[in-house]
């Protein structure tokens, strides 16, 4: 029996996991990171367009600050987000980006003087100030009032992850590659580590830790076409669910990105439209201004994806043997801009489509992209129900994205949440509360349970083929739990997924019976877990009889603030149940700094909650009074919804900006 003891176990070596690990190590705690792949190959490396932080350095970012970033994020979330968490996030994003610059991320910079940009299909001359020269610049992105998305061309995630990984190495963070966490060790509501399987030789290892953090990214691969890497299968969320104690939040909140290439689903970044690219239909007609006169191609992703689908349904899509699609036209940006600022897009077009995007239009269609749902946590990143279990990054429902994440807010979340959660974990490890009280016998029991599961899969006869079950699950999710949803399809999806889940208890590993490196075995145990997760998504979507953000019900088109201003909480308390248990967590309007309203894009179909009007009156009256008394924006904010005390002391300070005297 192999047991490894450490203070902090971090499951996941992407941006979020590495940032947590670095933070706790800096605070003097031992840490081990587990990763399916070498960390530099984590999915974070695929992020293209950029990271949001309200620096306000470039001309088009002038006037930006935490308040603007906050209101964009809340509108983006369709009022589904936790507003305190969103505040903590926008406050810390400028700190996180500057930290990354120090750690080596070569952010694209402001250049003094005039340059040409494309805005709303027109070439516009923008003049950057002398004093901004050399500071981090930003580009436009969907759903934002200001140019706030900082970038390194369109290889932002790649450069962030490389810098983060180098920093983790510098801090001597211990990384165990090709080790997959397959269950959590827990007893009496306390998590004490995880059982991991070595993907190279099949060995099972118990990691015992005071604090365990799941930072395993999203669950996009529940769908047949996704922009996600193939390792984004949601195993982190599944092992939390399988404890029967930890809960998941808003699993039905799935984002589709407007511009994945057809047919393979590889992403072309929102930066293409942010920099001035246009969406065209089969007639070469620019249709988005008809639907979204104000934000056009740069409404939030959920809205643009729906508008594109609506347009295709009207017969305006381009016919192809892979189904209908639309065009993304970036030729207007010119070759020089494309080769400098969106060169990954150029390479993707050349390699996967055989076209030159400086000359040719790109075939695109909305595709599964991001998981807003995940392990439900407190603002500290700790599970609300399982002590000692933490989560951050895309794996978590922290919850700053609500029902729709803004582009650029995700890599930003990984490093901000990672930075903060590391401090809360370190505080926990410093306290007596973290003392471990788990005996070796219990650890051995968890190890044996996993060993028995593997043996059962390998020795089963006349069983089910996991690949068949999984392909079917992916198709159901794509066809019935997609951009537009309806009760009939969702019920059919839940019924069939439940049937697949029952069949998955009978899986046989067909292709190889090896107990060592064995992809067929890996697929077998992951498929069982993925089916549980798929059920949380489909069942949550079926029960939510409203439309909010990316969850769009054709049979319930209204955003129903009266009945649905709440978070979906899913658990799986009994291993014998075949459908998840669902409950709800209220999102209290009376505590909101920014009460629900119209997002400014999409359709305004809100069923207004009477509490909204009351709270809006309180917010307006308090703001007016404080303005009269000469209060500044920080004082007003603090009076409406205090959050600063929740932050670790070292991150409480205000952010500096050109021209803002703080
Ligand atoms: C193509 C694409 C482009 C994007 N562009 C942007 C962008 O421009 N801006 C933006 O803000 N967001 C973007 N996103 C979203 C963003 O990249 C991700 O949300 C973010 O990088 C997730 O980081 P993470 O650290 O949470 O997880 P990941 O980077 O996915 O890392 C997960 C880690 O967990 C490990 N892991 C998984 N399961 C296990 C297990 N069971 N045991 C052990 N280890 C495990 C993996 O090996 C990996 O190291 C993009 C997403 C895609 C798909």
XYZ file of C-alpha atoms and ligand atoms in Angstrom:
715
model
C 0.000 0.000 0.000
C 1.537 3.299 -1.107
C 0.551 6.367 0.932
C 1.978 9.833 0.323
C 1.438 12.446 3.027
C 1.478 16.178 2.271
C -0.081 19.346 3.678
C -1.943 20.271 0.522
C -2.955 18.086 -2.393
C -3.846 19.920 -5.593
C -5.591 17.870 -8.250
C -4.944 19.623 -11.553
C -1.896 21.305 -13.048
C -3.599 23.985 -15.152
C -3.525 27.692 -14.374
C -5.799 27.400 -11.327
C -4.042 24.400 -9.799
C -0.541 25.780 -10.292
C -1.517 29.169 -8.866
C -2.964 27.556 -5.714
C 0.067 25.298 -5.332
C 2.499 28.200 -5.699
C 0.583 30.264 -3.147
C 0.455 27.609 -0.430
C 4.111 26.737 -1.022
C 5.061 30.389 -0.584
C 3.236 30.258 2.753
C 5.458 27.366 3.837
C 3.205 24.360 3.290
C 4.155 21.202 1.453
C 2.163 20.642 -1.676
C 1.797 17.942 -4.309
C 0.118 18.601 -7.659
C -1.423 15.715 -9.608
C -1.955 16.046 -13.322
C -3.104 13.807 -16.149
C -0.531 15.417 -18.435
C 2.626 17.488 -17.939
C 1.179 20.782 -16.590
C 2.299 22.803 -19.615
C -0.022 20.648 -21.704
C -3.070 21.384 -19.552
C -6.052 22.780 -21.341
C -5.280 26.328 -20.107
C -2.606 26.441 -22.815
C -5.411 26.571 -25.395
C -6.795 29.907 -24.196
C -6.325 32.326 -27.030
C -7.941 35.735 -26.770
C -7.007 37.091 -23.381
C -7.549 37.873 -19.714
C -9.858 40.545 -18.357
C -8.439 43.056 -15.876
C -9.618 46.667 -15.620
C -6.254 48.366 -16.120
C -7.612 51.204 -18.280
C -4.230 51.746 -19.943
C -5.157 51.925 -23.635
C -7.291 54.682 -25.130
C -10.382 52.503 -25.562
C -10.048 51.283 -21.985
C -10.101 54.775 -20.512
C -12.651 55.142 -17.715
C -12.565 51.446 -16.941
C -12.354 50.339 -13.331
C -13.615 47.622 -10.970
C -17.153 49.035 -11.033
C -17.463 48.727 -14.814
C -15.889 45.269 -14.829
C -18.280 44.241 -12.061
C -21.423 45.409 -13.846
C -20.315 43.782 -17.138
C -19.711 40.497 -15.294
C -23.076 40.557 -13.522
C -24.953 41.404 -16.710
C -23.002 38.669 -18.478
C -24.043 36.189 -15.761
C -27.698 37.207 -16.280
C -27.763 37.972 -12.552
C -26.917 34.373 -11.698
C -23.518 35.200 -10.159
C -22.609 35.636 -6.505
C -22.084 39.403 -6.438
C -19.661 39.350 -3.502
C -17.457 36.848 -5.280
C -17.659 38.880 -8.495
C -16.521 41.948 -6.509
C -13.600 40.045 -4.992
C -12.670 38.921 -8.479
C -12.743 42.303 -10.235
C -10.814 43.841 -7.347
C -7.992 41.311 -7.647
C -7.755 40.862 -11.430
C -5.401 43.870 -11.904
C -3.171 42.505 -9.132
C -3.071 39.044 -10.689
C -2.169 40.329 -14.142
C 0.679 42.470 -12.821
C 1.960 39.524 -10.814
C 1.979 37.445 -13.993
C 3.903 40.181 -15.806
C 6.557 39.973 -13.086
C 6.608 36.193 -13.460
C 7.331 36.531 -17.168
C 4.129 36.796 -19.212
C 4.981 39.026 -22.203
C 1.672 40.945 -22.289
C 1.119 42.939 -25.476
C 1.774 46.605 -24.720
C 0.428 50.064 -25.566
C 2.415 51.917 -28.252
C 2.338 55.688 -28.145
C 0.885 57.566 -31.132
C -1.667 56.760 -33.816
C -2.691 53.347 -35.026
C -5.598 51.937 -36.989
C -8.245 49.617 -35.570
C -11.419 48.166 -37.038
C -14.551 49.094 -35.092
C -18.006 48.214 -36.412
C -16.565 47.432 -39.860
C -14.905 50.856 -40.133
C -11.187 51.622 -39.998
C -10.698 54.028 -37.126
C -7.583 55.898 -36.045
C -6.832 55.683 -32.344
C -4.206 57.795 -30.652
C -2.467 56.327 -27.600
C -1.035 58.707 -25.022
C 2.637 59.164 -24.246
C 2.188 58.233 -20.591
C 0.501 54.906 -21.461
C 3.384 53.840 -23.690
C 4.749 50.469 -22.593
C 1.873 49.593 -20.264
C -0.232 46.454 -20.748
C -2.771 46.993 -23.516
C -6.196 45.416 -24.062
C -8.593 44.438 -26.836
C -12.359 44.513 -27.150
C -14.361 41.392 -26.178
C -18.006 40.401 -25.996
C -20.277 41.904 -23.351
C -17.769 44.493 -22.129
C -18.178 48.280 -22.050
C -14.442 48.948 -22.309
C -11.463 47.350 -24.000
C -10.351 45.265 -21.035
C -9.090 41.964 -22.361
C -5.312 41.853 -22.003
C -3.493 39.455 -24.285
C -0.314 38.073 -25.704
C -1.360 37.962 -29.374
C -3.761 35.005 -29.390
C -1.531 32.723 -27.349
C -2.554 34.157 -23.983
C -3.213 30.890 -22.160
C -0.006 29.397 -23.509
C 2.175 32.211 -22.216
C 0.318 32.417 -18.891
C 0.620 28.680 -18.290
C 4.304 28.564 -19.206
C 5.078 31.442 -16.833
C 2.950 29.850 -14.095
C 4.597 26.462 -14.518
C 8.056 28.037 -14.399
C 7.071 29.875 -11.215
C 5.785 26.645 -9.632
C 9.107 24.994 -10.499
C 11.021 27.916 -9.020
C 9.020 27.464 -5.794
C 9.883 23.741 -5.915
C 6.255 22.647 -6.082
C 6.194 18.860 -6.360
C 4.335 17.700 -9.452
C 3.231 14.117 -10.047
C 2.410 13.777 -13.725
C 0.173 11.120 -15.277
C -1.511 10.516 -11.926
C -5.264 10.588 -12.092
C -7.361 11.200 -8.984
C -10.193 8.664 -9.140
C -11.832 9.120 -5.729
C -11.660 11.269 -2.626
C -10.795 9.942 0.817
C -13.361 11.261 3.280
C -14.959 10.377 6.557
C -17.513 12.136 8.779
C -17.797 15.169 6.493
C -14.013 15.682 6.324
C -11.954 15.208 3.146
C -8.424 13.902 3.752
C -6.987 13.410 0.272
C -7.524 11.274 -2.778
C -6.864 7.913 -4.350
C -4.956 8.319 -7.599
C -4.153 5.884 -10.369
C -0.822 5.986 -12.129
C -1.731 6.070 -15.811
C 1.645 4.578 -16.810
C 1.649 1.435 -14.656
C -1.798 1.224 -13.066
C -0.523 1.553 -9.507
C -3.027 2.970 -7.009
C -1.643 5.549 -4.593
C -3.291 7.183 -1.579
C -2.487 10.880 -1.120
C -3.341 12.050 2.373
C -3.527 15.800 2.941
C -4.909 18.388 5.334
C -6.476 20.221 2.390
C -7.390 18.847 -1.028
C -8.080 21.153 -3.977
C -9.828 20.134 -7.160
C -8.691 22.273 -10.094
C -9.384 19.839 -12.894
C -11.039 22.216 -15.383
C -14.364 21.836 -17.186
C -16.573 18.999 -18.450
C -16.961 19.958 -22.115
C -16.255 16.460 -23.339
C -19.693 15.323 -22.219
C -20.623 16.769 -25.635
C -19.725 15.267 -29.011
C -18.357 18.534 -30.409
C -16.451 20.801 -28.052
C -13.635 23.311 -28.190
C -12.223 21.634 -25.067
C -9.162 19.393 -24.942
C -9.976 15.696 -24.750
C -8.922 15.589 -21.088
C -11.727 17.998 -20.073
C -14.045 15.196 -18.994
C -15.196 16.428 -15.613
C -13.572 13.704 -13.529
C -12.794 16.231 -10.767
C -16.468 17.200 -10.444
C -17.454 13.517 -10.639
C -15.234 12.396 -7.771
C -16.598 15.229 -5.637
C -20.142 14.160 -6.531
C -19.327 10.544 -5.712
C -18.490 11.439 -2.117
C -22.232 11.879 -1.655
C -21.357 14.841 0.585
C -19.849 17.525 -1.654
C -22.304 19.331 -3.920
C -22.157 20.720 -7.456
C -23.626 24.070 -8.495
C -25.420 25.111 -11.708
C -24.298 22.116 -13.726
C -26.846 22.911 -16.457
C -25.081 26.219 -17.199
C -23.122 25.282 -20.325
C -21.654 27.870 -22.663
C -21.560 27.532 -26.439
C -18.956 29.645 -28.223
C -20.123 31.295 -31.451
C -17.068 30.692 -33.599
C -15.680 27.181 -33.616
C -14.563 25.994 -37.041
C -16.687 23.488 -38.921
C -16.568 20.523 -38.693
C -13.908 19.826 -36.048
C -14.988 22.382 -33.446
C -11.586 23.998 -32.842
C -11.984 27.520 -31.536
C -11.286 30.769 -33.316
C -11.000 33.271 -30.498
C -13.531 35.964 -29.616
C -10.539 38.227 -30.257
C -11.353 37.829 -33.976
C -14.623 39.709 -33.451
C -13.092 41.872 -30.719
C -10.512 43.082 -33.221
C -13.226 43.800 -35.813
C -14.135 40.495 -37.502
C -17.715 40.100 -38.807
C -20.295 37.314 -38.964
C -21.816 36.787 -42.414
C -24.545 34.498 -43.745
C -24.829 32.483 -46.952
C -25.428 35.704 -48.916
C -22.373 37.396 -47.416
C -24.784 39.571 -45.411
C -23.764 40.892 -41.984
C -26.776 39.841 -39.918
C -25.831 40.569 -36.290
C -26.707 44.318 -36.353
C -30.299 43.324 -37.237
C -30.578 41.236 -34.085
C -28.331 43.188 -31.714
C -28.211 46.814 -32.886
C -26.005 47.961 -30.034
C -23.424 45.221 -29.406
C -23.713 43.467 -32.798
C -21.059 40.688 -33.021
C -19.918 41.613 -29.518
C -22.972 40.801 -27.447
C -22.284 38.130 -24.843
C -21.545 34.627 -26.143
C -24.842 33.073 -25.156
C -26.694 35.768 -27.096
C -24.506 35.623 -30.232
C -24.673 31.801 -30.294
C -28.477 31.916 -30.109
C -28.735 34.616 -32.791
C -26.526 32.583 -35.112
C -28.658 29.483 -34.533
C -31.846 31.478 -35.129
C -30.388 32.816 -38.377
C -29.394 29.343 -39.544
C -32.906 28.096 -38.707
C -34.296 30.828 -40.995
C -32.457 29.140 -43.848
C -29.608 31.639 -43.943
C -26.861 29.134 -43.152
C -24.309 27.927 -45.673
C -25.059 24.339 -46.673
C -22.226 21.891 -46.235
C -21.893 18.161 -45.888
C -21.174 18.757 -42.192
C -24.407 20.690 -41.673
C -25.180 24.391 -42.022
C -22.702 27.019 -40.902
C -22.044 30.763 -41.078
C -18.934 32.712 -42.010
C -16.453 34.589 -39.839
C -14.808 37.266 -41.957
C -11.522 38.630 -40.609
C -10.119 39.677 -43.987
C -11.001 43.263 -43.088
C -8.271 43.212 -40.408
C -5.505 42.800 -42.953
C -2.692 40.288 -43.165
C -0.297 42.183 -40.917
C -2.771 42.336 -38.030
C -3.766 38.693 -38.459
C -0.173 37.473 -38.541
C 0.717 39.512 -35.476
C -2.340 39.500 -33.220
C -4.306 36.381 -34.157
C -1.631 34.153 -35.575
C -2.923 30.978 -33.871
C -6.205 31.476 -35.703
C -4.250 31.740 -38.941
C -2.416 28.500 -38.203
C -5.642 26.712 -37.222
C -7.257 27.838 -40.501
C -4.266 26.713 -42.536
C -3.839 23.363 -40.791
C -7.451 22.285 -40.259
C -9.303 24.014 -43.101
C -6.601 24.581 -45.715
C -7.581 28.243 -46.067
C -5.849 31.593 -45.614
C -8.041 33.742 -43.287
C -6.439 36.928 -44.599
C -8.197 36.127 -47.898
C -10.889 33.521 -47.171
C -13.904 33.495 -44.881
C -13.848 30.955 -42.030
C -16.744 28.439 -41.695
C -18.012 28.635 -38.097
C -20.830 27.373 -35.925
C -21.593 27.655 -32.173
C -20.013 24.787 -30.231
C -19.815 23.633 -26.618
C -17.077 25.642 -24.931
C -17.250 26.305 -21.193
C -18.691 24.875 -17.988
C -20.044 27.553 -15.657
C -21.134 24.851 -13.228
C -18.841 22.894 -10.973
C -18.013 22.066 -7.379
C -20.058 24.438 -5.244
C -17.847 26.378 -2.879
C -17.918 29.169 -0.347
C -16.069 32.373 -1.258
C -12.971 30.762 0.286
C -13.050 28.003 -2.308
C -13.969 25.406 0.308
C -16.839 23.029 -0.416
C -19.968 24.116 1.416
C -20.537 20.599 2.695
C -17.234 18.698 2.784
C -14.618 20.190 5.070
C -11.029 20.230 3.783
C -12.137 19.998 0.141
C -11.448 23.100 -1.962
C -11.955 23.864 -5.627
C -11.126 26.658 -8.043
C -10.866 27.494 -11.741
C -13.262 26.028 -14.262
C -13.802 22.997 -12.005
C -15.558 25.156 -9.414
C -18.834 26.994 -9.046
C -17.310 29.843 -6.983
C -19.626 31.525 -8.546
C -18.677 34.633 -10.495
C -20.074 33.564 -13.881
C -23.653 32.656 -12.985
C -25.344 31.437 -16.152
C -22.927 32.914 -18.666
C -19.225 33.665 -18.480
C -17.764 36.638 -20.299
C -14.858 35.931 -22.624
C -11.545 36.696 -20.903
C -13.042 36.222 -17.418
C -12.031 32.589 -17.179
C -8.243 32.622 -17.311
C -8.604 35.661 -15.112
C -10.676 33.634 -12.644
C -8.092 30.835 -12.610
C -5.296 33.091 -11.401
C -7.404 35.318 -9.147
C -9.231 32.438 -7.456
C -5.965 30.489 -7.325
C -4.255 33.412 -5.614
C -7.039 33.890 -3.053
C -7.887 30.254 -2.372
C -4.193 29.560 -1.719
C -4.322 32.079 1.140
C -7.512 30.629 2.641
C -6.040 27.117 2.421
C -2.796 28.263 4.016
C -4.790 29.857 6.857
C -6.690 26.598 7.281
C -3.459 24.584 7.356
C -2.018 27.000 9.920
C -4.993 26.437 12.204
C -5.723 23.533 14.566
C -8.837 22.853 12.530
C -6.733 21.215 9.842
C -5.398 18.433 12.089
C -5.898 15.092 10.376
C -7.532 12.287 12.227
C -7.698 9.458 9.741
C -6.296 6.008 10.426
C -4.412 3.816 8.003
C -7.189 1.243 8.028
C -9.643 3.781 6.581
C -7.155 4.782 3.910
C -6.673 1.109 3.063
C -10.434 0.708 2.732
C -10.603 3.509 0.150
C -7.674 2.011 -1.764
C -9.274 -1.422 -1.755
C -12.603 -0.065 -2.976
C -10.904 1.403 -6.056
C -8.856 -1.746 -6.646
C -12.047 -3.820 -6.515
C -13.751 -1.516 -9.030
C -10.845 -1.931 -11.481
C -10.893 -5.712 -11.058
C -14.650 -5.812 -11.600
C -14.272 -3.917 -14.876
C -11.411 -6.128 -16.042
C -13.002 -9.459 -15.144
C -16.554 -8.737 -16.297
C -17.908 -10.961 -19.056
C -20.738 -10.345 -21.546
C -20.895 -6.731 -20.409
C -21.405 -3.356 -22.052
C -18.895 -1.547 -24.270
C -17.968 1.756 -22.609
C -17.161 3.357 -25.973
C -20.688 2.685 -27.232
C -22.267 4.156 -24.085
C -20.042 7.181 -24.200
C -20.652 8.001 -27.871
C -24.389 7.798 -27.261
C -24.118 10.065 -24.207
C -22.174 12.653 -26.233
C -24.796 12.662 -28.995
C -27.674 13.001 -26.537
C -25.993 15.953 -24.849
C -25.320 17.658 -28.193
C -28.765 17.063 -29.677
C -31.012 17.459 -26.640
C -29.123 19.525 -24.048
C -27.654 22.135 -26.402
C -28.051 25.846 -27.142
C -31.850 25.779 -27.313
C -33.549 23.368 -24.934
C -37.122 22.201 -24.425
C -38.943 20.020 -21.909
C -39.673 17.159 -24.277
C -36.086 16.760 -25.449
C -34.684 17.221 -21.963
C -37.004 14.567 -20.536
C -35.963 12.199 -23.332
C -32.301 13.021 -22.603
C -32.689 12.329 -18.880
C -34.527 9.059 -19.524
C -31.943 7.773 -21.949
C -28.970 8.953 -19.892
C -30.419 7.204 -16.857
C -30.719 4.030 -18.902
C -27.117 4.407 -20.111
C -26.000 4.987 -16.538
C -27.690 1.781 -15.390
C -26.033 -0.075 -18.262
C -22.665 1.445 -17.313
C -22.749 -0.569 -14.075
C -22.236 -3.553 -16.341
C -19.253 -2.305 -18.340
C -16.690 -4.807 -19.564
C -13.231 -3.730 -20.722
C -12.988 -5.293 -24.168
C -9.796 -4.351 -25.864
C -7.125 -5.042 -23.262
C -7.188 -6.646 -19.841
C -3.899 -5.024 -18.824
C -3.752 -3.685 -15.288
C -1.019 -1.249 -16.316
C -1.260 1.488 -18.954
C -4.629 0.710 -20.508
C -6.707 3.392 -22.295
C -9.690 1.028 -22.548
C -9.775 0.607 -18.767
C -9.426 4.368 -18.292
C -12.322 4.949 -20.664
C -14.401 2.382 -18.801
C -14.160 3.970 -15.353
C -14.366 7.514 -16.698
C -17.512 6.716 -18.689
C -19.341 5.684 -15.516
C -18.382 8.966 -13.902
C -19.186 11.058 -16.981
C -22.669 9.581 -17.216
C -23.391 10.723 -13.665
C -22.244 14.228 -14.583
C -24.248 14.227 -17.816
C -27.307 13.449 -15.705
C -26.621 16.402 -13.414
C -26.517 18.691 -16.472
C -29.589 17.304 -18.229
C -31.698 16.912 -15.083
C -30.802 20.391 -13.810
C -31.762 21.785 -17.230
C -35.056 19.886 -17.243
C -36.073 21.189 -13.822
C -35.099 24.817 -14.505
C -38.236 26.046 -16.229
C -36.908 29.462 -17.281
C -34.196 30.894 -19.554
C -31.161 32.497 -17.962
C -27.834 33.192 -19.672
C -26.688 30.161 -21.590
C -29.603 28.040 -20.336
C -32.244 28.784 -22.940
C -35.612 26.997 -22.801
C -37.805 27.452 -25.880
C -40.812 26.439 -23.803
C -39.923 28.899 -21.015
C -38.304 31.891 -22.776
C -38.566 34.295 -19.801
C -35.840 34.919 -17.268
C -38.021 34.254 -14.257
C -36.582 36.277 -11.370
C -39.696 35.583 -9.321
C -39.175 31.825 -9.144
C -35.684 31.086 -10.397
C -33.248 33.517 -8.864
C -31.478 30.553 -7.354
C -28.566 28.248 -7.883
C -29.095 24.587 -8.733
C -27.382 22.323 -6.209
C -26.818 18.704 -7.149
C -25.637 15.778 -5.070
C -25.541 11.984 -5.279
C -25.941 10.834 -1.664
C -26.768 7.196 -2.365
C -24.652 5.129 -4.750
C -27.775 3.143 -5.677
C -29.722 6.112 -6.968
C -29.782 6.540 -10.727
C -30.705 10.192 -10.897
C -29.085 13.030 -8.947
C -30.670 14.773 -5.988
C -31.436 18.412 -6.761
C -32.036 21.277 -4.367
C -31.709 25.057 -4.685
C -29.774 27.875 -3.060
C -31.436 31.295 -3.052
C -29.585 34.271 -4.536
C -30.826 37.012 -2.193
C -31.822 40.222 -3.991
C -31.848 42.234 -0.768
C -28.065 41.870 -0.524
C -27.288 42.756 -4.141
C -25.238 45.773 -5.044
C -26.603 45.507 -8.583
C -30.249 44.329 -8.581
C -31.531 42.436 -11.638
C -32.326 44.389 -14.802
C -31.975 44.279 -18.589
C -28.541 43.244 -19.818
C -28.572 45.724 -22.704
C -28.371 42.937 -25.295
C -30.444 39.862 -26.071
C -34.196 39.926 -25.459
C -35.688 41.527 -22.361
C -38.145 38.849 -21.257
C -37.818 39.216 -17.506
C -40.445 38.174 -14.996
C -39.633 40.839 -12.431
C -39.347 39.923 -8.773
C -41.050 42.567 -6.559
C -37.956 42.477 -4.313
C -35.950 43.902 -7.243
C -37.863 47.175 -7.211
C -37.497 47.479 -3.438
C -33.774 46.809 -3.534
C -33.268 49.188 -6.471
C -34.937 51.955 -4.438
C -32.604 51.266 -1.499
C -29.538 51.259 -3.783
C -30.589 54.488 -5.537
C -31.418 56.324 -2.298
C -28.180 55.296 -0.587
C -26.087 56.187 -3.637
C -27.731 59.611 -4.000
C -27.220 60.372 -0.316
C -23.555 59.392 -0.370
C -22.884 61.318 -3.588
C -24.419 64.386 -1.943
C -22.127 63.873 1.036
C -19.122 63.734 -1.271
C -18.336 60.021 -0.854
C -15.987 58.435 -3.406
C -16.800 55.339 -5.463
C -15.134 52.990 -2.970
C -17.155 54.357 -0.067
C -20.381 54.100 -2.019
C -19.605 50.552 -3.069
C -18.740 49.566 0.472
C -22.029 50.968 1.778
C -24.004 48.980 -0.798
C -22.311 45.593 -0.425
C -19.172 45.304 1.703
C -16.719 42.612 0.611
C -13.185 43.886 1.276
C -12.875 42.205 4.672
C -13.382 38.853 3.038
C -10.133 39.278 1.085
C -6.772 38.312 2.555
C -5.187 41.499 3.982
C -2.409 41.618 1.399
C -4.904 41.883 -1.460
C -7.190 44.521 0.037
C -5.410 47.615 -1.334
C -6.815 49.691 -4.199
C -5.507 49.362 -7.765
C -3.611 52.158 -9.437
C -4.613 53.525 -12.829
C -3.384 56.335 -15.041
C -5.249 59.478 -14.173
C -7.124 58.026 -11.216
C -6.138 59.540 -7.945
C -6.733 56.792 -5.354
C -10.004 26.829 -27.082
C -10.258 27.622 -25.838
C -9.855 28.935 -25.765
C -10.071 29.663 -24.604
N -9.690 30.972 -24.566
C -9.909 31.674 -23.432
C -9.516 33.039 -23.359
O -8.977 33.596 -24.295
N -9.755 33.691 -22.202
C -10.350 33.111 -21.121
O -10.539 33.754 -20.115
N -10.693 31.807 -21.170
C -10.488 31.082 -22.285
N -10.865 29.772 -22.318
C -11.269 29.107 -21.075
C -10.033 28.808 -20.224
O -8.974 28.410 -21.049
C -10.271 27.715 -19.192
O -11.480 27.912 -18.538
C -9.157 27.692 -18.157
O -7.904 27.682 -18.765
C -9.300 26.495 -17.238
O -8.178 26.424 -16.412
P -8.137 25.431 -15.179
O -6.827 25.602 -14.511
O -9.362 25.575 -14.383
O -8.216 23.975 -15.849
P -7.303 23.288 -16.966
O -6.351 24.196 -17.606
O -8.264 22.546 -17.829
O -6.435 22.260 -16.142
C -6.999 21.092 -15.608
C -5.871 20.255 -15.022
O -6.443 19.180 -14.311
C -5.757 17.979 -14.606
N -6.726 16.907 -14.349
C -7.965 16.750 -14.847
N -8.557 15.693 -14.279
C -7.669 15.163 -13.400
C -7.696 14.070 -12.512
N -8.777 13.311 -12.382
N -6.584 13.799 -11.773
C -5.476 14.568 -11.884
N -5.419 15.650 -12.706
C -6.499 15.932 -13.439
C -5.305 18.150 -16.032
O -4.192 17.332 -16.282
C -4.933 19.637 -16.031
O -3.616 19.767 -15.548
C -10.685 29.052 -23.495
C -11.101 27.734 -23.572
C -10.928 27.038 -24.752
C -11.484 25.662 -24.845
